Amino acid sequence: MSRIGRKPISIPQGVEVALNGRQLTVKGRLGELSHDLPAGILCEIASDDIRFSRENDTPPVRALHGLMRALAQNMVTGVSEGFQKRMEIRGTGYRVNVQGNKLTMDIGFSHPIVFDFPQEVTVKLEGATTREQTPTTVISISGINKERVGHWADQVRRVKPPEPYKGKGIRYEKERVIRKAGKTG
């Protein structure tokens, strides 16, 4: 049995979990998420926890056992607490603007980069600081779906990943960038 798949998921107060046929639905104070159970995976909902088991031990079903448990845990956490990715934009002259769910970045290209985020993802600009003699702007991307939040944070980071010489670019908040030595005269 999968070690992760065997662990029960505790249901926090204020979260409702329902199983309609093969669809698992989780409702909480932040919203509602649902996911279809794959074939071969069984779900048991008790008053205070959720447990997953499998019908047989074939390799495809075994692979999905822990995955479905992790997805359900992320759904419960998302509707009760939410997920957040914080990103730093480091570079002189780099400007960022947020209007609603539209992020506009001027980060050294000949044109501004514009992202239109879906309604389930919230984008906030948390201010600018000066760290390591380079101006830093912090962007917060949050939502209830962990996959969506991570996907959009990755899309923003791919525009200009941190470069190894000066450290300029877009990075996750606690990401460590290994710096290289520049040219020596």
Tab-separated table of C-alpha atoms in Angstrom:
chain	number	residue	atom	x	y	z
A	1	MET	CA	0.000	0.000	0.000
A	2	SER	CA	1.069	3.556	-0.658
A	3	ARG	CA	2.281	5.291	2.467
A	4	ILE	CA	0.816	8.579	1.324
A	5	GLY	CA	-2.404	6.995	0.060
A	6	ARG	CA	-3.079	5.288	3.404
A	7	LYS	CA	-2.932	8.498	5.446
A	8	PRO	CA	-6.375	9.885	6.277
A	9	ILE	CA	-7.200	13.509	5.458
A	10	SER	CA	-8.692	15.370	8.400
A	11	ILE	CA	-11.587	17.656	7.491
A	12	PRO	CA	-11.285	21.065	9.186
A	13	GLN	CA	-14.294	22.781	10.670
A	14	GLY	CA	-16.320	24.675	8.076
A	15	VAL	CA	-15.361	22.375	5.182
A	16	GLU	CA	-17.950	20.093	3.562
A	17	VAL	CA	-16.908	17.057	1.539
A	18	ALA	CA	-19.334	15.172	-0.720
A	19	LEU	CA	-19.003	12.246	-3.111
A	20	ASN	CA	-21.497	12.278	-5.999
A	21	GLY	CA	-20.910	9.132	-8.021
A	22	ARG	CA	-17.218	9.375	-8.961
A	23	GLN	CA	-16.907	13.141	-8.340
A	24	LEU	CA	-15.372	14.398	-5.083
A	25	THR	CA	-16.553	17.913	-4.163
A	26	VAL	CA	-15.047	20.044	-1.395
A	27	LYS	CA	-16.708	23.299	-0.213
A	28	GLY	CA	-15.227	25.783	2.216
A	29	ARG	CA	-15.237	29.441	3.143
A	30	LEU	CA	-12.969	30.372	0.197
A	31	GLY	CA	-14.816	28.468	-2.528
A	32	GLU	CA	-15.574	25.075	-4.030
A	33	LEU	CA	-13.385	22.543	-5.865
A	34	SER	CA	-14.228	19.194	-7.428
A	35	HIS	CA	-12.267	16.352	-9.007
A	36	ASP	CA	-13.254	13.043	-10.601
A	37	LEU	CA	-11.975	9.877	-8.950
A	38	PRO	CA	-9.927	7.718	-11.320
A	39	ALA	CA	-11.009	4.149	-12.028
A	40	GLY	CA	-9.856	1.727	-9.344
A	41	ILE	CA	-9.693	4.287	-6.502
A	42	LEU	CA	-12.318	4.169	-3.731
A	43	CYS	CA	-13.161	7.029	-1.370
A	44	GLU	CA	-14.711	6.759	2.102
A	45	ILE	CA	-15.940	9.923	3.818
A	46	ALA	CA	-16.439	9.803	7.585
A	47	SER	CA	-17.569	12.643	9.817
A	48	ASP	CA	-14.069	14.025	10.372
A	49	ASP	CA	-11.791	12.427	7.762
A	50	ILE	CA	-11.453	11.122	4.208
A	51	ARG	CA	-9.756	7.818	3.365
A	52	PHE	CA	-8.704	6.439	-0.003
A	53	SER	CA	-8.221	2.798	-0.953
A	54	ARG	CA	-7.788	0.877	-4.180
A	55	GLU	CA	-9.702	-1.959	-5.751
A	56	ASN	CA	-6.649	-3.952	-6.931
A	57	ASP	CA	-2.856	-3.830	-6.971
A	58	THR	CA	-2.199	-3.251	-10.663
A	59	PRO	CA	0.583	-0.718	-11.299
A	60	PRO	CA	-1.663	2.010	-12.832
A	61	VAL	CA	-4.055	1.896	-9.867
A	62	ARG	CA	-1.185	1.846	-7.363
A	63	ALA	CA	0.282	4.929	-9.031
A	64	LEU	CA	-3.007	6.822	-8.686
A	65	HIS	CA	-3.607	5.937	-5.017
A	66	GLY	CA	-1.186	8.429	-3.468
A	67	LEU	CA	-1.840	10.977	-6.198
A	68	MET	CA	-5.581	11.124	-5.519
A	69	ARG	CA	-4.992	11.453	-1.793
A	70	ALA	CA	-2.569	14.353	-2.388
A	71	LEU	CA	-5.027	16.067	-4.755
A	72	ALA	CA	-7.820	15.748	-2.187
A	73	GLN	CA	-5.553	17.144	0.545
A	74	ASN	CA	-4.753	20.132	-1.685
A	75	MET	CA	-8.472	20.671	-2.301
A	76	VAL	CA	-9.226	20.679	1.448
A	77	THR	CA	-6.315	23.037	2.184
A	78	GLY	CA	-7.265	25.305	-0.726
A	79	VAL	CA	-10.885	25.885	0.304
A	80	SER	CA	-9.973	26.381	3.967
A	81	GLU	CA	-6.675	28.342	3.833
A	82	GLY	CA	-5.797	28.960	0.173
A	83	PHE	CA	-2.421	28.897	-1.537
A	84	GLN	CA	0.010	31.726	-2.209
A	85	LYS	CA	3.207	32.151	-4.221
A	86	ARG	CA	5.291	35.258	-3.623
A	87	MET	CA	7.713	36.381	-6.302
A	88	GLU	CA	10.455	39.001	-6.335
A	89	ILE	CA	11.296	41.085	-9.363
A	90	ARG	CA	14.854	42.360	-9.050
A	91	GLY	CA	16.385	44.838	-11.417
A	92	THR	CA	17.005	48.531	-11.856
A	93	GLY	CA	14.240	50.159	-13.875
A	94	TYR	CA	11.917	47.150	-13.718
A	95	ARG	CA	8.333	48.282	-13.143
A	96	VAL	CA	5.233	46.252	-12.379
A	97	ASN	CA	1.591	47.336	-12.349
A	98	VAL	CA	-1.512	45.394	-11.270
A	99	GLN	CA	-5.023	46.442	-12.279
A	100	GLY	CA	-7.691	43.928	-11.329
A	101	ASN	CA	-6.465	40.575	-12.612
A	102	LYS	CA	-4.129	42.083	-15.201
A	103	LEU	CA	-0.386	42.202	-14.537
A	104	THR	CA	1.763	44.530	-16.665
A	105	MET	CA	5.544	44.253	-16.428
A	106	ASP	CA	8.228	46.518	-17.914
A	107	ILE	CA	11.338	44.433	-17.332
A	108	GLY	CA	13.906	45.393	-19.918
A	109	PHE	CA	12.204	44.284	-23.120
A	110	SER	CA	11.189	46.631	-25.936
A	111	HIS	CA	7.531	46.098	-25.040
A	112	PRO	CA	5.561	45.597	-21.827
A	113	ILE	CA	4.565	42.041	-20.891
A	114	VAL	CA	0.861	41.685	-20.004
A	115	PHE	CA	-0.756	38.719	-18.225
A	116	ASP	CA	-4.532	38.292	-17.926
A	117	PHE	CA	-5.143	36.036	-14.939
A	118	PRO	CA	-8.330	33.942	-14.564
A	119	GLN	CA	-10.875	34.928	-11.906
A	120	GLU	CA	-9.850	32.140	-9.512
A	121	VAL	CA	-6.309	33.551	-9.225
A	122	THR	CA	-5.682	36.829	-7.389
A	123	VAL	CA	-2.639	39.003	-8.061
A	124	LYS	CA	-1.411	41.675	-5.629
A	125	LEU	CA	1.567	43.995	-5.682
A	126	GLU	CA	3.076	44.077	-2.200
A	127	GLY	CA	5.490	46.925	-2.598
A	128	ALA	CA	9.077	47.670	-3.415
A	129	THR	CA	12.131	47.242	-1.217
A	130	THR	CA	15.831	47.677	-1.735
A	131	ARG	CA	17.755	44.488	-1.068
A	132	GLU	CA	21.383	43.865	-2.004
A	133	GLN	CA	21.556	47.301	-3.716
A	134	THR	CA	18.983	46.163	-6.301
A	135	PRO	CA	15.379	47.420	-6.230
A	136	THR	CA	12.994	44.557	-5.483
A	137	THR	CA	9.248	44.398	-6.117
A	138	VAL	CA	7.147	41.626	-4.530
A	139	ILE	CA	4.166	40.096	-6.344
A	140	SER	CA	1.735	37.779	-4.553
A	141	ILE	CA	-0.245	35.237	-6.603
A	142	SER	CA	-2.939	33.458	-4.577
A	143	GLY	CA	-5.993	31.259	-5.021
A	144	ILE	CA	-7.707	28.070	-3.865
A	145	ASN	CA	-6.398	25.755	-6.608
A	146	LYS	CA	-2.744	24.870	-5.960
A	147	GLU	CA	-2.180	23.741	-9.535
A	148	ARG	CA	-3.476	27.015	-11.016
A	149	VAL	CA	-1.503	29.200	-8.597
A	150	GLY	CA	1.709	27.299	-9.334
A	151	HIS	CA	1.068	27.354	-13.097
A	152	TRP	CA	0.574	31.129	-13.246
A	153	ALA	CA	3.543	31.790	-10.958
A	154	ASP	CA	5.670	29.686	-13.314
A	155	GLN	CA	4.343	31.576	-16.359
A	156	VAL	CA	5.382	34.883	-14.754
A	157	ARG	CA	8.828	33.543	-13.809
A	158	ARG	CA	9.477	32.217	-17.337
A	159	VAL	CA	9.319	35.751	-18.752
A	160	LYS	CA	12.706	36.626	-17.256
A	161	PRO	CA	14.310	33.997	-14.984
A	162	PRO	CA	17.084	35.222	-12.680
A	163	GLU	CA	20.433	35.471	-14.391
A	164	PRO	CA	23.522	34.193	-12.553
A	165	TYR	CA	25.805	37.244	-12.809
A	166	LYS	CA	23.852	40.110	-11.268
A	167	GLY	CA	20.810	38.173	-10.019
A	168	LYS	CA	18.387	40.321	-12.012
A	169	GLY	CA	15.072	38.829	-13.072
A	170	ILE	CA	11.996	37.188	-11.583
A	171	ARG	CA	12.413	34.611	-8.809
A	172	TYR	CA	10.338	32.961	-6.107
A	173	GLU	CA	10.573	34.639	-2.717
A	174	LYS	CA	13.059	32.315	-1.034
A	175	GLU	CA	14.693	30.966	-4.188
A	176	ARG	CA	18.462	30.816	-3.988
A	177	VAL	CA	20.269	31.800	-7.160
A	178	ILE	CA	23.866	30.655	-7.384
A	179	ARG	CA	25.905	33.635	-8.538
A	180	LYS	CA	28.839	33.329	-10.886
A	181	ALA	CA	31.945	35.465	-10.880
A	182	GLY	CA	32.021	38.069	-13.619
A	183	LYS	CA	34.882	38.925	-15.879
A	184	THR	CA	38.197	39.646	-14.217
A	185	GLY	CA	40.603	42.177	-15.642
